[in-house]
Structure formats: C-alpha cells, structure tokens
Coordinates of C-alpha atoms and ligand atoms in Angstrom, one line a residue:
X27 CA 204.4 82.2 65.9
X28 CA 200.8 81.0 65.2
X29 CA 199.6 78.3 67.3
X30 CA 197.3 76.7 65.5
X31 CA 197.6 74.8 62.6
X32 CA 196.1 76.0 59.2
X33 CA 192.5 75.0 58.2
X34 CA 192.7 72.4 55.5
X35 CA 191.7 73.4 51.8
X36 CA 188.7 72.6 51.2
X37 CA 188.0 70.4 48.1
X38 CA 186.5 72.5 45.2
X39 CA 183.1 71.2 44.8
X40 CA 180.7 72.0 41.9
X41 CA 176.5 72.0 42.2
X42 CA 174.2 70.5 39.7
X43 CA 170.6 70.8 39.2
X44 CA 169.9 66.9 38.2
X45 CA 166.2 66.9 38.7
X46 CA 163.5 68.9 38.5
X47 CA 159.4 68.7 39.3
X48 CA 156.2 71.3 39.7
X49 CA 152.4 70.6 40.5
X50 CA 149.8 72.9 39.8
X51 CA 146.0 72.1 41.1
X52 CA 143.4 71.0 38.5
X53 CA 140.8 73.7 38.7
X54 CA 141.7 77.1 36.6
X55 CA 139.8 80.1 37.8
X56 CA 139.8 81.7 34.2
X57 CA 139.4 86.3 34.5
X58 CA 136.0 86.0 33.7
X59 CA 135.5 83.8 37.0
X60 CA 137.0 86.6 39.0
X61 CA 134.6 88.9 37.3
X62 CA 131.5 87.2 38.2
X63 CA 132.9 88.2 41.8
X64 CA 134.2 91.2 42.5
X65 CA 133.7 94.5 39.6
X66 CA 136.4 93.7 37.1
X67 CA 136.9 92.8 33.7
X68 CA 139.1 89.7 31.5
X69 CA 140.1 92.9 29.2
X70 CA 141.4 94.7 32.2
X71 CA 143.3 92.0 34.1
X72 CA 145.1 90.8 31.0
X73 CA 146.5 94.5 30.0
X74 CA 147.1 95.4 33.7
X75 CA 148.8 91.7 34.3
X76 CA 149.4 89.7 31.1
X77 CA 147.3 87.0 33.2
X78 CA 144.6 85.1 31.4
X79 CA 143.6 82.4 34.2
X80 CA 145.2 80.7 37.3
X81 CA 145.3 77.4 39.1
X82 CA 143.5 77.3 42.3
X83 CA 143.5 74.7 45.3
X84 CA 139.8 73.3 46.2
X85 CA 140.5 73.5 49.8
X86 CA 137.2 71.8 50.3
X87 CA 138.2 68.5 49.1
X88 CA 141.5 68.9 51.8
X89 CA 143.9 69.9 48.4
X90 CA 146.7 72.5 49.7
X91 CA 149.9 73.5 49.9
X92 CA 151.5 70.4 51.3
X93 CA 150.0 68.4 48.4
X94 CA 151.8 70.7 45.8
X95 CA 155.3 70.5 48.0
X96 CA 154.9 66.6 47.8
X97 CA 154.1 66.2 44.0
X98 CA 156.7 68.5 43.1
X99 CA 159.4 67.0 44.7
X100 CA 158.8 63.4 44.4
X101 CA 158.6 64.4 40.5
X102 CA 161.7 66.3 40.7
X103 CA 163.5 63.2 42.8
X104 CA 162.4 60.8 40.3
X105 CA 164.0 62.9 37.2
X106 CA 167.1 62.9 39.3
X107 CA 166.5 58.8 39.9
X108 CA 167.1 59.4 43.3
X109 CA 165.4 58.4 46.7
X110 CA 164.1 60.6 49.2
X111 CA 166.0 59.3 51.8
X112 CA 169.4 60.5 49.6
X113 CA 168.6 64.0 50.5
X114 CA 170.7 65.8 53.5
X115 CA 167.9 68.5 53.5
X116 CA 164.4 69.6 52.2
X117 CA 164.3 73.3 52.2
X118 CA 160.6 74.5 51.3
X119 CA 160.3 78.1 50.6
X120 CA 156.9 78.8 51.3
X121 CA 154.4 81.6 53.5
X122 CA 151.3 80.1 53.1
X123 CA 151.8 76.7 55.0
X124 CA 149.0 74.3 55.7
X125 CA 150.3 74.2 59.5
X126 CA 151.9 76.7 61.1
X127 CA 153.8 73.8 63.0
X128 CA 155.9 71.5 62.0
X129 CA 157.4 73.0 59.0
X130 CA 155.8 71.5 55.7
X131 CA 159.6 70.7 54.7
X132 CA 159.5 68.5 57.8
X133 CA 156.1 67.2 56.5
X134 CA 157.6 66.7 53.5
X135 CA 160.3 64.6 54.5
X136 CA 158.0 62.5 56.2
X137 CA 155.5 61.8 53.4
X138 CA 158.4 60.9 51.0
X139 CA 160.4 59.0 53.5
X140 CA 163.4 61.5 53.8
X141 CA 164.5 59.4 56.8
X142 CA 167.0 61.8 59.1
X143 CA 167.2 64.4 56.2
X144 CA 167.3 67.9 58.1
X145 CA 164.4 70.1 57.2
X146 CA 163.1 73.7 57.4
X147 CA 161.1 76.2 55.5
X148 CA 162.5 79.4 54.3
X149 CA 159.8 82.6 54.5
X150 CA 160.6 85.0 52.3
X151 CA 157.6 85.6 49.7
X152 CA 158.1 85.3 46.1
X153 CA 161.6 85.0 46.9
X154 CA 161.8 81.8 48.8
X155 CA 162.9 79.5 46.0
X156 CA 165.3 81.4 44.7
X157 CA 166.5 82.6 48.3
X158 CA 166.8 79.2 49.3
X159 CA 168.4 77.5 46.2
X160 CA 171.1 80.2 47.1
X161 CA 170.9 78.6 50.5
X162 CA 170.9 75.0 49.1
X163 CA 173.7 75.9 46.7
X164 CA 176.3 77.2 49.0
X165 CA 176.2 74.8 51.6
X166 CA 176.9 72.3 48.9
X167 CA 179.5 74.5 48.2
X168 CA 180.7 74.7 51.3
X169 CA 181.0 71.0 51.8
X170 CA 178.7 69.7 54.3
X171 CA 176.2 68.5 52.2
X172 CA 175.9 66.4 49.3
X173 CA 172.2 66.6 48.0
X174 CA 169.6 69.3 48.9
X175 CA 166.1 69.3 47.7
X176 CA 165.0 72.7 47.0
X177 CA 161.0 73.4 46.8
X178 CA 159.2 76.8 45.9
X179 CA 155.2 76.5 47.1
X180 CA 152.4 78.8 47.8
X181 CA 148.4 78.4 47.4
X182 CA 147.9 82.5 47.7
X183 CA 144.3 81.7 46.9
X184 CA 144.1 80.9 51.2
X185 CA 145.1 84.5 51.6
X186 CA 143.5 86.4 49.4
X187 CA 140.4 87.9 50.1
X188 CA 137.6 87.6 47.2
X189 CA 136.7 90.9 47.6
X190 CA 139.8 92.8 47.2
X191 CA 140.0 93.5 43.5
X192 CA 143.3 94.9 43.8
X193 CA 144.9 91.1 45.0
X194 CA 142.3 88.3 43.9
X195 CA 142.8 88.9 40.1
X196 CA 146.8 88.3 40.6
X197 CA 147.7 85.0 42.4
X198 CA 147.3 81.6 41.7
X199 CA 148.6 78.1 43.5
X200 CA 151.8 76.2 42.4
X201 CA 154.9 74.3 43.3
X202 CA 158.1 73.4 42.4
X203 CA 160.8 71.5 42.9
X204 CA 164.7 70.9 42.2
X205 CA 167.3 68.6 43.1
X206 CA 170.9 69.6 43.8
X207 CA 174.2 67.8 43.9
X208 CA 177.7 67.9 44.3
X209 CA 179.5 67.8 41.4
X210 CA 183.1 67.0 41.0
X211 CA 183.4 69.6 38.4
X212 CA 183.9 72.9 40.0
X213 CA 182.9 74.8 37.1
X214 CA 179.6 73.7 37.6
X215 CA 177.1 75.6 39.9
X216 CA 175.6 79.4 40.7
X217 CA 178.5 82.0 39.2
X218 CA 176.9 84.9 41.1
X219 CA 174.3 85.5 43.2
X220 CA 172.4 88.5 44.7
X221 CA 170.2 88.1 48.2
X222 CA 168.4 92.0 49.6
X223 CA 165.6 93.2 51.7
X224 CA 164.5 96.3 52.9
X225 CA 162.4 95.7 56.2
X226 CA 161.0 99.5 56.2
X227 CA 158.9 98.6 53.0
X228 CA 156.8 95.6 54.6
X229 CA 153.7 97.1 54.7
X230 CA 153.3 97.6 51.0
X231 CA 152.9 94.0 50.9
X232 CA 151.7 92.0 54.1
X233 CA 148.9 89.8 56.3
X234 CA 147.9 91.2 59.2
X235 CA 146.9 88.7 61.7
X236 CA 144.4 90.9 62.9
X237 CA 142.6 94.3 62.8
X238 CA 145.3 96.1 65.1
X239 CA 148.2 94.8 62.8
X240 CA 146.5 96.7 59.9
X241 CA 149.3 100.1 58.7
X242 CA 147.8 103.3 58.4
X243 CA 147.8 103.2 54.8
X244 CA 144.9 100.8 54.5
X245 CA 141.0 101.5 55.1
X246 CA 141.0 99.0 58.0
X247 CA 137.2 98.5 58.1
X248 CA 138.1 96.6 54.6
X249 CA 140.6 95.2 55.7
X250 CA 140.0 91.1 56.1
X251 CA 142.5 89.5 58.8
X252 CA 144.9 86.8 57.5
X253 CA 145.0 88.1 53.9
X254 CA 146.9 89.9 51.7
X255 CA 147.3 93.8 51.6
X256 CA 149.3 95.3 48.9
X257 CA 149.8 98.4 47.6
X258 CA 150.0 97.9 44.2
X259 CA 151.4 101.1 43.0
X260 CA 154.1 101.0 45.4
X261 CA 155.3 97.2 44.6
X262 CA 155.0 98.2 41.3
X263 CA 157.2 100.7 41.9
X264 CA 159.6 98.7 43.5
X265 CA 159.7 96.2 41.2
X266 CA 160.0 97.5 37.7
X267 CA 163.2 99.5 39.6
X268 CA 164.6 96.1 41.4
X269 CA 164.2 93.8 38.6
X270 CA 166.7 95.6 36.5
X271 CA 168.8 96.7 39.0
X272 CA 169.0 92.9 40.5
X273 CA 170.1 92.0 36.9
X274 CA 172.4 94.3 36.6
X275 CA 174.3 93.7 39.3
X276 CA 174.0 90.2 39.2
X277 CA 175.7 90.3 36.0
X278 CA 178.5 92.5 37.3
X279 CA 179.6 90.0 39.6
X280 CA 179.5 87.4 37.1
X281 CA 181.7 89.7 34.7
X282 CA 178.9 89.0 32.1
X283 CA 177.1 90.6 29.8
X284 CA 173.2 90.3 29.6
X285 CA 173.5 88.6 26.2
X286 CA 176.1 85.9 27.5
X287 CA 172.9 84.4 29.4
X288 CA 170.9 81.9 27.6
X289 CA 167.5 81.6 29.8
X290 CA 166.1 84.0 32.6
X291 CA 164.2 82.3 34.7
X292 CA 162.1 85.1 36.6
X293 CA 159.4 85.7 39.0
X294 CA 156.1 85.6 37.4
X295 CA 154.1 89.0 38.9
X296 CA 153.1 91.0 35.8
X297 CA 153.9 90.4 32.5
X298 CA 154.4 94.6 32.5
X299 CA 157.3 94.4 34.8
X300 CA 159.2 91.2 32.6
X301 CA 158.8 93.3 29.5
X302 CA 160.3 96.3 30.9
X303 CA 163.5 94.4 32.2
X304 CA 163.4 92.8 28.6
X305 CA 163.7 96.2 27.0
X306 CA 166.1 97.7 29.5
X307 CA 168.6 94.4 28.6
X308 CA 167.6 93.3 24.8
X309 CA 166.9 90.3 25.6
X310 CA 164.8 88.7 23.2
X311 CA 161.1 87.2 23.8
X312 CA 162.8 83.3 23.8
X313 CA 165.9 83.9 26.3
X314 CA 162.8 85.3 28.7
X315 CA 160.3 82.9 30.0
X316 CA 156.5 83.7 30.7
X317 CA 154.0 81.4 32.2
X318 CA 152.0 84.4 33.9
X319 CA 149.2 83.9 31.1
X320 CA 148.3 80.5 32.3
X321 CA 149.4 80.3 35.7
X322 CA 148.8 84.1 37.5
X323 CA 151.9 85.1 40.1
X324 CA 152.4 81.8 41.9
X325 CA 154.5 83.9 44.8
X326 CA 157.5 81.3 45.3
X327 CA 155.9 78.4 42.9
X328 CA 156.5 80.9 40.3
X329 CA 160.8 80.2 39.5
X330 CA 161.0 76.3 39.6
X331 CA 157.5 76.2 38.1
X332 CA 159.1 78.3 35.1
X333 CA 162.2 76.2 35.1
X334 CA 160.8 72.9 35.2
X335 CA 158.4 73.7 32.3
X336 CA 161.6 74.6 30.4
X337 CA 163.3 71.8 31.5
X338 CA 160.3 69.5 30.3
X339 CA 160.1 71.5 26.9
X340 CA 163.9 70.7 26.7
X341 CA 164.9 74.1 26.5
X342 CA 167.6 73.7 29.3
X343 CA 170.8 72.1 27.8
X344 CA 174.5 71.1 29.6
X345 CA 176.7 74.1 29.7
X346 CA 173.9 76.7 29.5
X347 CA 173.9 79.9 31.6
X348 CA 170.8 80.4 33.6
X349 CA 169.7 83.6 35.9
X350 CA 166.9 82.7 38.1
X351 CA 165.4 86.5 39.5
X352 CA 162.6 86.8 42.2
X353 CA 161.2 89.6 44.3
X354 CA 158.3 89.8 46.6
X355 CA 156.8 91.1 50.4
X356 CA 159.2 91.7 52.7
X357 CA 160.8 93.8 50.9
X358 CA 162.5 90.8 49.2
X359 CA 164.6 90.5 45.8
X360 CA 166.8 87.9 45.0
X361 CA 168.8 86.6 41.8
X362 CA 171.1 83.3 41.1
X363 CA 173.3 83.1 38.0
X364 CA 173.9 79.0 37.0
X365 CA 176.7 77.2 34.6
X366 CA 174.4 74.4 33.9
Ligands
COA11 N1 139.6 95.7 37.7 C1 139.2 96.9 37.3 N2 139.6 98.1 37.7 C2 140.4 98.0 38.8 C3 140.9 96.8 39.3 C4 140.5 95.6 38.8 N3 140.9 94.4 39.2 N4 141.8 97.1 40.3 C5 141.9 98.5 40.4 N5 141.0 99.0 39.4 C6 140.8 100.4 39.1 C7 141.2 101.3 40.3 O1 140.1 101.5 41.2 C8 141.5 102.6 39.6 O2 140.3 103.3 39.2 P1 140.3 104.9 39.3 O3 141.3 105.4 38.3 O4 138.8 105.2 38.9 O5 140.6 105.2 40.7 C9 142.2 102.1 38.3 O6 141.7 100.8 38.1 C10 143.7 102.1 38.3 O7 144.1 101.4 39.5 P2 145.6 101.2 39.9 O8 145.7 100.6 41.2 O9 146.3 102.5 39.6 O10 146.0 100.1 38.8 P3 147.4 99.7 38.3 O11 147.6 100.1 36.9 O12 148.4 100.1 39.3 O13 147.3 98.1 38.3 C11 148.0 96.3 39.7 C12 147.0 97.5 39.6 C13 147.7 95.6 41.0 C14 147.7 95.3 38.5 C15 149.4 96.9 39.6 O14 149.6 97.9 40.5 C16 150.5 95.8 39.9 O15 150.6 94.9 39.2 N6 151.2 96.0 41.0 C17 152.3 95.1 41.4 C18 151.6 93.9 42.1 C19 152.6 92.8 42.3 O16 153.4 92.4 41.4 N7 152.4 92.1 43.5 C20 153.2 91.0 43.8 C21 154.6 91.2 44.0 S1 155.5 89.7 44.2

C-alpha cells in the first residue's frame, strides 16, 4: 500500500510569445571597412559569408552589451503592454557581458524596474536564446511561472581581434528580445524541442583568457588573449552537418514534415550553411529568413533579432508554426518548434 498520496495534475498550461523587441547599434562597419584593416576583400567576404556590413558598438562613447539587453526588452515589454515588474524572470543569453559580475539579466532587471523578478544569464554562444527560450518555455510549462522575458545579446566586436581575418569579417553586435506567457490554451507553445553539446569540440571555437589557455591547434604567438579563436573549417564542418541534422530530428519529434512549418527562424553564421539546409529540406527562399547581409552573425542576437524583424514586417501570424535553430562555441546546437 503506497503511503503517500498522489501528486496533483498539474493544470495544462500553454506558452505565448506576446511581445517581441531587438536593438542594433547605429554605426555599420560595411566589408570594405574591414578591408582597409586587415588583407581582405568586400567580394570575398560576401561569397565566403553572404555578409555585406554589420552593426558595431562604439565602446568609446560607453555603448555595449547592456544597452542592447535594455532596448530590446523594454521594446519587446511594451509590444506585449506589459510592465517590467510583471516578469517572474529575465533570462539573458549572452557571453560577452559588460561585467563579469552581476549578471546583465540582473542588470537588466534593475534598469527596467523588474522589482523581485529572478534573474540569470544563460552562456551558451550562438545558442543562448534559443537555449534559453527552451528554458523560459518549459518552466512556464511546468507551472511555476507565469511570464519570462527571454533576451538574446552579444557585441562580438569586444572579442574579436582586428587582426584576425578569419573572425573580424564575421560578427556584428545585436539584441533581442521576447516575452512569454501562460496561456490557457494548451495547444499553444514549443511542439518539440532539441538542446546538444559536445564539450570535446570547444577549442574549435573559444577565448582564451590568456596565453597558456591557447590549444595546440593555434599559432599562439598570434594569438590575442580575451578574443575569439575559431577554426573555421572545422565549425563549418560542424555546422552544415548539425543544421540539418537538428532539423531533422526536430521535426521527428514533432511528427512533422519540413513543409508543415511556415517560418525558420535560424541562426545567422553564413549565408552558405542556411542555403544548404534549404536545399537538403525544400524549403523555399520566403519560409527561410536571412538578415546575415545587413547584420553579420550576431552570435545569440542573431534568433530574436530575425524574429522580431519578421514580427515587425508582419510576417508572423496566430496559428503559425515556427522552428527557431541555433548553433555556436561550445560545441552548442539547439532548435525550438512553436504553434504560434
Ligand atoms: N579574406 C581573404 N582571404 C581569406 C580570408 C579573408 N577574410 N580569410 C581566409 N582567407 C584565405 C585563407 O588564407 C586561404 O588562403 P590560401 O588558400 O592561400 O591558404 C583561403 O582564403 C581559404 O581559407 P579558408 O579558411 O579555407 O576559407 P573558408 O572557405 O573556410 O572560409 C570562413 C572561411 C571563416 C568564412 C568559413 O570557414 C566559415 O564560415 N566557417 C564557419 C564560421 C562560423 O560560422 N563561425 C561561427 C559559428 S556560430
């Protein structure tokens, strides 16, 4: 005879995305900028990348990642007519913080008067939105919070070092921002989600804090401290593979086929690696958003800066079926399939 008595059900609760914001920094750092610094040409970034020009921060005039994390989600609270102080939690996935302590979701929270609204950044690359909104989503889910603002930031440009040709011509700064709910409707909310790593691949993509931190792989005397190293063949690589494989089996847990999905919302690196997922799927040029022209690979500004701009453009309707796909250092890779 059990002792105990059986947990309650708990109540079926559906998750909305009911507002929406982004910020990008005023100053654009076009390829021809990049080629009057390092030995590069517009001609070869744009067929190596798809990227035309970026956003960058002028870090000189105190503008930074913080700043983006604020504008984006006070835009994306007021589209959802809500206060700050509504939220249960600010999740801010973001690796290029302005202070390494507090967290800028904390910072956040202040600046917007979030009142006692827990807060905590998520660090996972180019897949901390997306890694978080599946976060965000589920504890909704789960019942123990109501409303979650969910923001995406990074101003790369701090860690890229203007001499590396095989980084500076790739990121630019962003943020974004959305706002879920609890929904009565269960029906409502992420139909399937995905969430990997693979820790033995980290130094394809990394910052070493210093000189001793820097992997074999790389020519350490070139090697700056606090920037980026990639190796781009190898993310690559990974990501033309992952992409499609992420889809895939986010789709098999859905029980849906890629054509059932209206928008894929994906993670802006190279416009090479979106096209070859396109052609593996069918999807055509309008179901597939690119921003990479304008913007560069916004690490994890790049997802809610894509879906806001849709959003804004009204190309995100009630009842629509939205995958949201990101990968990035760690190794990270990540996908969330939404009944709008
Ligand atoms: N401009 C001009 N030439 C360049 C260059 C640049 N910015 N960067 C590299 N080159 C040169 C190389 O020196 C090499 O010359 P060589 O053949 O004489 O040795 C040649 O171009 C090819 O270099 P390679 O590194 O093989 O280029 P690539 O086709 O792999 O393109 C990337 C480089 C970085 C654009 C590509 O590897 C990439 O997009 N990788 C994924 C990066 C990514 O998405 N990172 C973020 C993940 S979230």
């Amino acid at each position: 005879m059990p002792t105990h008595r059986p947990l309650p059900t708990p109540p079926r609760v559906g998750v909305r995305i009911i507002g929406t914001g982004s910020a990008l920094p005023a100053r654009v750092v076009t390829n021809d900028d990049i080629a009057s610094i390092v030995q590069t040409t517009d001609e070869w970034i744009y067929q190596r990348t798809g990227i035309r020009q970026r956003h960058v921060c002028e870090q000189a005039k105190g503008e930074g990642n913080l700043d983006l994390c604020i504008r984006s989600l006070r835009t994306a609270l007021e589209s959802a007519r809500l206060r700050a102080d509504e939220l249960d939690l600010i999740i801010c996935g973001t690796i290029s913080q302005d202070l390494r302590c507090p967290s800028t979701a904390c910072m956040v929270a202040g600046a917007l008067g979030a009142g006692r609204a827990a807060a905590w950044d998520l660090g996972a690359a180019c897949s901390g939105f997306v890694y978080g909104l599946n976060v965000a989503h589920d504890l909704i889910r789960g019942g123990n919070y109501r409303r979650i603002g969910v923001i995406g930031a990074d101003t790369v440009s701090a860690l890229v070092d203007y001499t590396n040709r095989g980084t500076c011509i790739l990121f630019g700064d962003a943020a974004g921002a959305v706002v879920l709910t609890a929904t009565d409707d269960p029906t409502k909310g992420c139909l399937a989600q995905a969430n990997h790593a693979n820790g033995s691949a980290w130094p394809d993509l990394f910052m070493p804090g210093d000189e001793a931190m820097v992997t074999e792989e790389y020519d350490r005397a070139s090697v700056r401290p606090m920037c980026l190293q990639m190796n781009g063949k190898a993310v690559f690589k990974f990501a033309v593979g992952t992409f499609q494989e992420l889809i895939a089996e986010t789709l098999e847990k859905a029980g849906l086929t890629a054509d059932q999905v209206d928008l894929f919302v994906c993670h802006q690196s190279n416009a090479r690696i979106l096209e070859a997922a396109r052609e593996r799927f069918g999807i055509p040029p309008e179901k597939l958003y690119i921003n990479i022209d304008r913007v560069g690979n916004t690490s994890a500004g790049s997802v809610p800066l894509c879906y806001d701009e849709l959003v804004r453009a009204g190309r995100v309707r009630e009842g629509m079926t939205v995958m949201f796909v990101a990968f990035g250092a760690g190794l990270t890779w990540t996908s969330s399939l939404w009944q709008m």
